[in-house]
Short mmCIF file of C-alpha atoms in Angstrom, two decimals:
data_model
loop_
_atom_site.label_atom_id
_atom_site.label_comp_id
_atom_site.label_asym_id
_atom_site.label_seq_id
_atom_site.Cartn_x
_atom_site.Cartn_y
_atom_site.Cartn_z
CA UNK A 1 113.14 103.01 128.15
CA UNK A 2 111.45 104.68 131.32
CA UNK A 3 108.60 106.66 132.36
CA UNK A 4 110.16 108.84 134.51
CA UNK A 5 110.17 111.65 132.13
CA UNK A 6 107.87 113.69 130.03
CA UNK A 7 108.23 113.75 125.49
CA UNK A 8 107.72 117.23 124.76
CA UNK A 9 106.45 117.02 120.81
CA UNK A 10 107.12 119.74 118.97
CA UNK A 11 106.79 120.80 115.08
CA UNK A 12 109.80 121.68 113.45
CA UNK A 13 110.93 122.92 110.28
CA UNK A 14 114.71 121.60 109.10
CA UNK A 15 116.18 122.49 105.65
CA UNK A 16 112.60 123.43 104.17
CA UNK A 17 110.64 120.60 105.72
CA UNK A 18 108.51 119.78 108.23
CA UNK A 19 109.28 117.57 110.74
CA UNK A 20 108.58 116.49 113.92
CA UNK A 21 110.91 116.97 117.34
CA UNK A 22 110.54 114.56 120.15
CA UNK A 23 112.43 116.02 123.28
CA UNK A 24 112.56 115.05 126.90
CA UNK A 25 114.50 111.73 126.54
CA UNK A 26 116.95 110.73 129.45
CA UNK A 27 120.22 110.52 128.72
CA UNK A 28 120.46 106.82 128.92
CA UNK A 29 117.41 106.59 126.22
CA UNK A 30 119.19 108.86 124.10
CA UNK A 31 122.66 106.98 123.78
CA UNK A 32 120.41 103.77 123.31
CA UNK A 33 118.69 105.03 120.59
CA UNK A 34 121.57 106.17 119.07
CA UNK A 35 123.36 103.26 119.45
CA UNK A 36 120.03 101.82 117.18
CA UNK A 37 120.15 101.20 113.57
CA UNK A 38 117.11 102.40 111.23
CA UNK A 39 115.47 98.95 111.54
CA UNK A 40 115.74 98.79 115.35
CA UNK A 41 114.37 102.36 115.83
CA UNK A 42 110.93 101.62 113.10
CA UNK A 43 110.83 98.83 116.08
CA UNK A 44 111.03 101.14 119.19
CA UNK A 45 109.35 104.15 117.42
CA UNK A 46 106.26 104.70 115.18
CA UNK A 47 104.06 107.47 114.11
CA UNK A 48 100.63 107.07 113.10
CA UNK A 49 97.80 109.60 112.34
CA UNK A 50 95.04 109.62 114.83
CA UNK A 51 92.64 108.13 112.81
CA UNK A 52 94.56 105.32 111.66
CA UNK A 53 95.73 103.72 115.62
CA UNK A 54 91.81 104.59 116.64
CA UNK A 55 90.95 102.27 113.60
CA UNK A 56 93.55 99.71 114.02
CA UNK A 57 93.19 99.16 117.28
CA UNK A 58 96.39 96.36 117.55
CA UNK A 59 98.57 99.02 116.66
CA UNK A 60 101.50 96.87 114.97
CA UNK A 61 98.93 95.89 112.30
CA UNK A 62 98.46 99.67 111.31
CA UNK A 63 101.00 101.08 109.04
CA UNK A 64 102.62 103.86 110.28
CA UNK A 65 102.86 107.57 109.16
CA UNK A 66 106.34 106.95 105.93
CA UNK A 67 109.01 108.68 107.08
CA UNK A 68 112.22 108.31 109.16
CA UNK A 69 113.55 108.95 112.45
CA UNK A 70 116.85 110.59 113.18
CA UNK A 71 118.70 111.57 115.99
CA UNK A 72 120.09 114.69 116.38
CA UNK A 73 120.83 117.69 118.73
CA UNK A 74 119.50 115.85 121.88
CA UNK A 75 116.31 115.25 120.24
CA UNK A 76 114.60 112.59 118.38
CA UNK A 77 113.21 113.92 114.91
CA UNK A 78 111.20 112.05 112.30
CA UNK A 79 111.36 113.55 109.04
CA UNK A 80 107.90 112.57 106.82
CA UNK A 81 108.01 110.92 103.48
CA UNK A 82 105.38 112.94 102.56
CA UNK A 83 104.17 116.39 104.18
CA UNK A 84 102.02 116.08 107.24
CA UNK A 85 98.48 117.19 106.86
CA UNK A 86 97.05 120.38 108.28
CA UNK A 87 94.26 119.28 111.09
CA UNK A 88 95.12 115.85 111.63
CA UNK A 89 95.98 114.78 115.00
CA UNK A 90 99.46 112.25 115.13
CA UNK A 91 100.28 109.86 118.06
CA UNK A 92 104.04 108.81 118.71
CA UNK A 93 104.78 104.84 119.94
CA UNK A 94 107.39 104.37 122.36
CA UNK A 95 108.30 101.22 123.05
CA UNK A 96 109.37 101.04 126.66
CA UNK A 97 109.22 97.05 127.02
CA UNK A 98 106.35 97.43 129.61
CA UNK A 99 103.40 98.37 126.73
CA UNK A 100 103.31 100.73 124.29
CA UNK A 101 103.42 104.82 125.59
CA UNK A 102 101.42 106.88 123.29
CA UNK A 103 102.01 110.71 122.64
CA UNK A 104 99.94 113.12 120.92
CA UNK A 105 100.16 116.57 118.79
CA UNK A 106 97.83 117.69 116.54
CA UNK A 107 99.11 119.58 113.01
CA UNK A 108 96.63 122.88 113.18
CA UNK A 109 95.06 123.80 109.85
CA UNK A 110 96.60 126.98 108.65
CA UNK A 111 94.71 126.84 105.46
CA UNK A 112 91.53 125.68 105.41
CA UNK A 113 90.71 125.78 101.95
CA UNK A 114 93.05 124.52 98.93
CA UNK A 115 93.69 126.46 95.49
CA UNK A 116 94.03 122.83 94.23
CA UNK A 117 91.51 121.78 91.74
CA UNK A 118 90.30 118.38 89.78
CA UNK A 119 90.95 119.71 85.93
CA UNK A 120 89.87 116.73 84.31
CA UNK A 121 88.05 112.97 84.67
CA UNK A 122 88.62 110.85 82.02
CA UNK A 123 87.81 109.02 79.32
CA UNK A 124 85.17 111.94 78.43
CA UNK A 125 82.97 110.62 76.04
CA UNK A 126 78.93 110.61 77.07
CA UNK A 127 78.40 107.06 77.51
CA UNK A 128 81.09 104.11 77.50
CA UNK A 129 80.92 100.41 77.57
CA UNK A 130 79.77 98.14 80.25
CA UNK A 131 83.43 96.85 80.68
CA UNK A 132 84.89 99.93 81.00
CA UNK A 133 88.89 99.22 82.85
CA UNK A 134 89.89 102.87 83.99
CA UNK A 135 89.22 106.22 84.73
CA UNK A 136 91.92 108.90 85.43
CA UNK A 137 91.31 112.34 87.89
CA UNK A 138 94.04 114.92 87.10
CA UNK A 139 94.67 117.44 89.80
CA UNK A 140 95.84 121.02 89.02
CA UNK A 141 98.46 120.34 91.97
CA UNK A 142 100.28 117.28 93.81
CA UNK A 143 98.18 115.29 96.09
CA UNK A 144 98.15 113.52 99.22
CA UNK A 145 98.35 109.21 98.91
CA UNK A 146 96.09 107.39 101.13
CA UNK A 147 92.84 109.42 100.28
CA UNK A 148 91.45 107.78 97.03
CA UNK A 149 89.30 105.18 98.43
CA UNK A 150 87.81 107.92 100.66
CA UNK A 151 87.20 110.47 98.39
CA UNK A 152 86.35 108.77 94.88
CA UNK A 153 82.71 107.11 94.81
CA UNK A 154 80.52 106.22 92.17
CA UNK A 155 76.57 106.77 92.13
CA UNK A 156 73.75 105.96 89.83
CA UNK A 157 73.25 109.09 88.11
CA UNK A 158 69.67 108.47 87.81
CA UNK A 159 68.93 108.12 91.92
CA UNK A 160 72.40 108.49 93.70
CA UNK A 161 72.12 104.97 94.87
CA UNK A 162 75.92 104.78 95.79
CA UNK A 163 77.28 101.56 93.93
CA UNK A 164 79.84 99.91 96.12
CA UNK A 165 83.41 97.92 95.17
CA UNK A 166 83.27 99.32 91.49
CA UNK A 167 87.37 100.02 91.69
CA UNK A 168 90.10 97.76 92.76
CA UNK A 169 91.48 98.68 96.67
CA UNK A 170 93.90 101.22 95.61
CA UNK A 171 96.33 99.55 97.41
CA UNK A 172 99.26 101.18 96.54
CA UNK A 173 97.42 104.19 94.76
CA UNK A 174 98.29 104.76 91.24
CA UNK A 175 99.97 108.02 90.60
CA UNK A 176 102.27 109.91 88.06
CA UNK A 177 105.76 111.00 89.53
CA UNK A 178 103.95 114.46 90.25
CA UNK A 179 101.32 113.62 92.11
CA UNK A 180 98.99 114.75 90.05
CA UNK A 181 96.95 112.17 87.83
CA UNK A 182 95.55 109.29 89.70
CA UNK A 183 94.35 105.84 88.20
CA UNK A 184 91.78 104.16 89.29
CA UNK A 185 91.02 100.73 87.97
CA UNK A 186 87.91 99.17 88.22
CA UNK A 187 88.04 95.33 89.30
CA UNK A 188 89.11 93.43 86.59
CA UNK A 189 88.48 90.31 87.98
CA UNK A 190 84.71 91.32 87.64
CA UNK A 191 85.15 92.62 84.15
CA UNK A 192 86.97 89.54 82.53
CA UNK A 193 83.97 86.65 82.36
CA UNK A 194 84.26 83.08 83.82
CA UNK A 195 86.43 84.59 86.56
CA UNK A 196 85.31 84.17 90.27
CA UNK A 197 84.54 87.81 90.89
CA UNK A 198 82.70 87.88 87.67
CA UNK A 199 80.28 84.51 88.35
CA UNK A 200 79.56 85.43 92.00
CA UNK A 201 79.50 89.59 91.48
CA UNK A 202 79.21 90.73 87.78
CA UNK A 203 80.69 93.36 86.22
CA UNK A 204 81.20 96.49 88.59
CA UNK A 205 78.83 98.69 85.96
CA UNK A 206 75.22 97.98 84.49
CA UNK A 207 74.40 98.27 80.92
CA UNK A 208 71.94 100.82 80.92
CA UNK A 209 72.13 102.15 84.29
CA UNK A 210 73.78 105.72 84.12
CA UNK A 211 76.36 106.80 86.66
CA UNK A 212 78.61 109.81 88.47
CA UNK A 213 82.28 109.74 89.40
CA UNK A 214 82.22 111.77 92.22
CA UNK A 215 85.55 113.31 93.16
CA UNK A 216 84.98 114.95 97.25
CA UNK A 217 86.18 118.36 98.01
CA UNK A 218 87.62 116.03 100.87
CA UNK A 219 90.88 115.11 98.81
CA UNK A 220 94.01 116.77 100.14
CA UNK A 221 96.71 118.07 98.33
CA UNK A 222 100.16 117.52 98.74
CA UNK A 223 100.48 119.99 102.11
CA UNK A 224 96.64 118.25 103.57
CA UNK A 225 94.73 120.72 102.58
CA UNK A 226 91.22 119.93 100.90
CA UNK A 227 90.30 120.76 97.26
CA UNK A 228 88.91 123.95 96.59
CA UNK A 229 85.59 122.26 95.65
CA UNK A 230 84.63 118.59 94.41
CA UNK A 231 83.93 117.91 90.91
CA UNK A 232 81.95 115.16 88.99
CA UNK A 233 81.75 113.54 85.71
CA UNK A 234 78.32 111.59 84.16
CA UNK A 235 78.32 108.72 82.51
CA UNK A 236 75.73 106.55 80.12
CA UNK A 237 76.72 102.78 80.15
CA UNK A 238 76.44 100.87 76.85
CA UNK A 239 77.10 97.62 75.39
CA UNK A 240 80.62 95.72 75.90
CA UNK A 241 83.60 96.49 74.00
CA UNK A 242 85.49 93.33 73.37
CA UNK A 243 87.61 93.55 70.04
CA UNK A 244 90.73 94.36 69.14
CA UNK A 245 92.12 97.85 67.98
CA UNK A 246 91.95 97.79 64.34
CA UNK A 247 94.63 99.77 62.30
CA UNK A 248 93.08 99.29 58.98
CA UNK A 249 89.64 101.52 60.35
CA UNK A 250 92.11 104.37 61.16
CA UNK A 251 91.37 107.57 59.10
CA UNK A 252 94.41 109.99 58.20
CA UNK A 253 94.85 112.36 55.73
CA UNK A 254 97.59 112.94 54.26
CA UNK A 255 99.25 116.32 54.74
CA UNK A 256 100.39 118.56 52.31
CA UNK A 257 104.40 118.83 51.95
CA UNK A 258 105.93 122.08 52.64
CA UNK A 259 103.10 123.02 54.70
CA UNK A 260 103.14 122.26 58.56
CA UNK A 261 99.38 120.94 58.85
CA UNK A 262 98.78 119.18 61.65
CA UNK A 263 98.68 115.13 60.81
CA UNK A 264 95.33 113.93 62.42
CA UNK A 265 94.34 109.84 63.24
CA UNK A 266 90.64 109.13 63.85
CA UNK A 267 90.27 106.24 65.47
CA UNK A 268 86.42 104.85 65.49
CA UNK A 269 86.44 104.56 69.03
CA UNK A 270 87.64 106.02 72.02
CA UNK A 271 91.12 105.05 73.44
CA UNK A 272 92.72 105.11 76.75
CA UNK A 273 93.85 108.86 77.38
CA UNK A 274 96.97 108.21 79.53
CA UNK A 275 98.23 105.79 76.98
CA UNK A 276 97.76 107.80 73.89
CA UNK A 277 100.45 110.09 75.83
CA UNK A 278 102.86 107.97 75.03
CA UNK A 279 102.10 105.46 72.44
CA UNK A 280 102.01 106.79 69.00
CA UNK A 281 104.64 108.47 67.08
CA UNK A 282 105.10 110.17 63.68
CA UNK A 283 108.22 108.29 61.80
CA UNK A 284 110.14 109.13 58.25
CA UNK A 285 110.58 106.66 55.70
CA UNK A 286 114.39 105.86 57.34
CA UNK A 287 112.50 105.61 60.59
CA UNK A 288 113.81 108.62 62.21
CA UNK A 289 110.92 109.78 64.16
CA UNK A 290 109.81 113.30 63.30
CA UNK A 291 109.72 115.89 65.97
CA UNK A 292 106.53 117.98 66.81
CA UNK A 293 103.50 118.69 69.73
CA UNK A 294 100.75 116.06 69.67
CA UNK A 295 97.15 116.38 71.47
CA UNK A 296 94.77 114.15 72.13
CA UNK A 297 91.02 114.84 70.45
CA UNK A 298 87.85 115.00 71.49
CA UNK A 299 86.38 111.94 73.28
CA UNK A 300 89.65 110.54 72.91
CA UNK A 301 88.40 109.45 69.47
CA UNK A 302 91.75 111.14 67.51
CA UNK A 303 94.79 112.29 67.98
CA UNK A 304 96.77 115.62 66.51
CA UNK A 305 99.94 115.78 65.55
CA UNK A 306 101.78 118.97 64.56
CA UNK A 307 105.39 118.65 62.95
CA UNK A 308 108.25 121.58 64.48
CA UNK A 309 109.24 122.13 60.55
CA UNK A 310 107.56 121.90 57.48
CA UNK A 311 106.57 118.31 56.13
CA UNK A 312 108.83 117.21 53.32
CA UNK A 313 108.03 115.50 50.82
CA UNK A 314 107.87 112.13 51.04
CA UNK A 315 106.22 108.40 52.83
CA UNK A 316 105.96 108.47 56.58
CA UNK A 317 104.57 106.18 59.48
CA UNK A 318 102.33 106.85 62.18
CA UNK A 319 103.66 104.12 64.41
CA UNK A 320 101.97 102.14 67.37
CA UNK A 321 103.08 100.73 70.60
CA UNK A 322 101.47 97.81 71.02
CA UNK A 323 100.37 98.49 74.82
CA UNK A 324 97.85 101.20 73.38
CA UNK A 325 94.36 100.28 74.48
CA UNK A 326 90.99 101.35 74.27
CA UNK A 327 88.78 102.20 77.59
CA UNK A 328 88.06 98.06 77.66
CA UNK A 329 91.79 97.37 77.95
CA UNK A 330 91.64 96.03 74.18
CA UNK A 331 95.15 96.26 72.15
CA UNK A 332 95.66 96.39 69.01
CA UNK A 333 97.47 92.82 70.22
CA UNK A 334 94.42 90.94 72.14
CA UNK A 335 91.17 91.54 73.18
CA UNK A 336 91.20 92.20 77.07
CA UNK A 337 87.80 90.58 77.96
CA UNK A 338 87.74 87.56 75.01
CA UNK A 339 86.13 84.67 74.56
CA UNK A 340 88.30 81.69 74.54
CA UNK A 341 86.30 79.75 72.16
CA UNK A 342 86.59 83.00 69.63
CA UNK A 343 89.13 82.01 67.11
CA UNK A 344 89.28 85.47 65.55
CA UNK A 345 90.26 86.68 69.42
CA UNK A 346 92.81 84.44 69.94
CA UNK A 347 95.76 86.68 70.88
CA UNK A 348 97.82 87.98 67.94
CA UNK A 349 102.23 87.46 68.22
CA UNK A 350 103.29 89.57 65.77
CA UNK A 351 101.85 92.01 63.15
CA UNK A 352 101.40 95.60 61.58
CA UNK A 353 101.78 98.24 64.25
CA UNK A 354 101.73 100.82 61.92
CA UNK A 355 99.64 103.29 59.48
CA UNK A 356 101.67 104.95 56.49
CA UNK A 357 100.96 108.11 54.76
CA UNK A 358 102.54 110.48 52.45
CA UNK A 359 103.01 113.91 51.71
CA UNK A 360 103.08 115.38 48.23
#
């Protein structure tokens, strides 16, 4: 690699994307770095945001911008895993054996302002337990990665005293294919007792002490633009949950055959929304499963189910996965946060997963 030239950085868009052209290479750079293999150009070439070599410092220790760079048409062009955000300023590393050169662009915002929204924070009920494992933010549009630790805090509701290390480093952030529900777990080490993290911190949430989830306008969407506005949810904390899901408290009624009345399952307690997505089903007596829409009910305390064609006559089973939780972690299986010296919450190996009901 030399000196003796000038990169020219340029944006560029190539078969509906955005990427970035590097021109201004020698010729002798050029048939070196095509001579490279993916591996040894990540070691001669890296892109990071702005922000992220300023912070790092020892730039090696930073991860870089995902992506990949090609070679094509004279030019060097790295095409982004994900879309590069509007008003963020990006540095190129060359390695030219003699330190590190460093060149600069900056992405101008076109849009300032997102139509992207938060549409939901769940679970929704108006107070949950001490030990509570998750909460979910749903976005009305893909996302960027990398901003949930920035733009997700948690306050006392009661003075906005920010409370600090309440969810695991999302580290890698928990999203759906889309893009467009994110997970954040709070610590479990602090929520499962005689743990380290629980003896030296507690849990991550006081009994008693009401709090926000505070979801900043800050979050970019999938093209780095910010959310139309924040959004925020408020919470009471109560008591520990820390037993088992119990089929035998489930209330169903049965519905009427011929009819298509929607089948629904109270549950006593409210269960983990992104789970009861997938984790109950509506099952003949041959164990066919019966097709129809489901929806999840208020508080996540129920759940609906609505047949595509008539009920017929007959015995059926609502039928559980047994990875369903409540928002403690608890299973119908094991209790998440138990008490070793609890006989009755000794883990379970096998057993009912199932509620029947008939129609008539």
């Amino acid at each position: 690699m030399t000196h003796n030239r000038q990169l020219r950085l340029e944006w560029a868009e190539r078969e509906g994307r955005l990427c970035l052209e590097v021109r201004g290479w020698t010729e002798s750079e050029l048939l070196r770095l095509e001579g490279s293999d993916a591996g040894e150009l990540g070691r001669r070439l890296a892109l990071y945001t702005g922000e992220a070599l300023a912070e790092g410092g020892d730039f090696p220790a930073v991860p870089p911008v995902a992506g990949r760079f090609e070679i094509a048409d004279g030019s060097v062009r790295f095409v982004p895993r994900f879309p590069f955000a509007d008003g963020v300023s990006y540095s190129l590393l060359v390695d030219s054996g003699g330190g590190p050169e460093v060149w600069k662009i900056i992405r101008e915002t076109e849009r300032p302002v997102s139509t992207a929204e938060v549409l939901a924070i769940y679970p929704t009920p108006a107070e949950l337990p001490v030990n509570l494992l998750r909460i979910y933010v749903h976005f009305s549009a893909p996302m960027s990665e990398g901003w949930a630790a920035r733009a997700i805090r948690v306050c006392r509701a009661d003075t906005g005293e920010p409370l600090e290390d309440v969810f695991l480093p999302p580290e890698p952030e928990l999203w759906d294919p889309e893009r467009r529900r994110l997970t954040m777990l709070l610590d479990p080490g602090r929520i499962k007792r005689g743990l380290v993290p629980n003896l030296e911190a507690g849990y991550p949430l006081v009994e008693g002490v009401p709090i926000k989830v505070l979801v900043d306008a800050e979050f970019r969407d999938a093209a780095g633009r910010p959310l139309h506005h924040g959004s925020e949810r408020r919470y009471g904390i109560g008591a520990a949950l820390r037993s088992r899901i119990d089929l035998d408290h489930w209330r169903i009624a049965d519905p009427k055959a011929g009819s298509r009345t929607a089948l629904v399952a109270e549950f006593g307690r409210p269960l983990d929304h992104g789970l009861l997505q997938h984790c109950l089903r509506v099952c003949d007596e041959t164990g066919t499963a019966v097709p129809g829409d489901t929806e999840v009910g208020v508080e996540e305390r129920s759940w609906r189910f609505t047949p595509s064609r008539p009920w017929s006559k007959g015995n059926y089973r609502l039928v559980v996965e047994p990875r369903l939780e409540d928002v403690a972690g608890n299973s119908p299986m094991r209790v998440f946060d138990r008490d070793i010296t609890r006989l009755e919450d000794v883990p379970l190996t096998d057993g009912r997963l199932w509620v029947g009901f008939a129609c008539s």
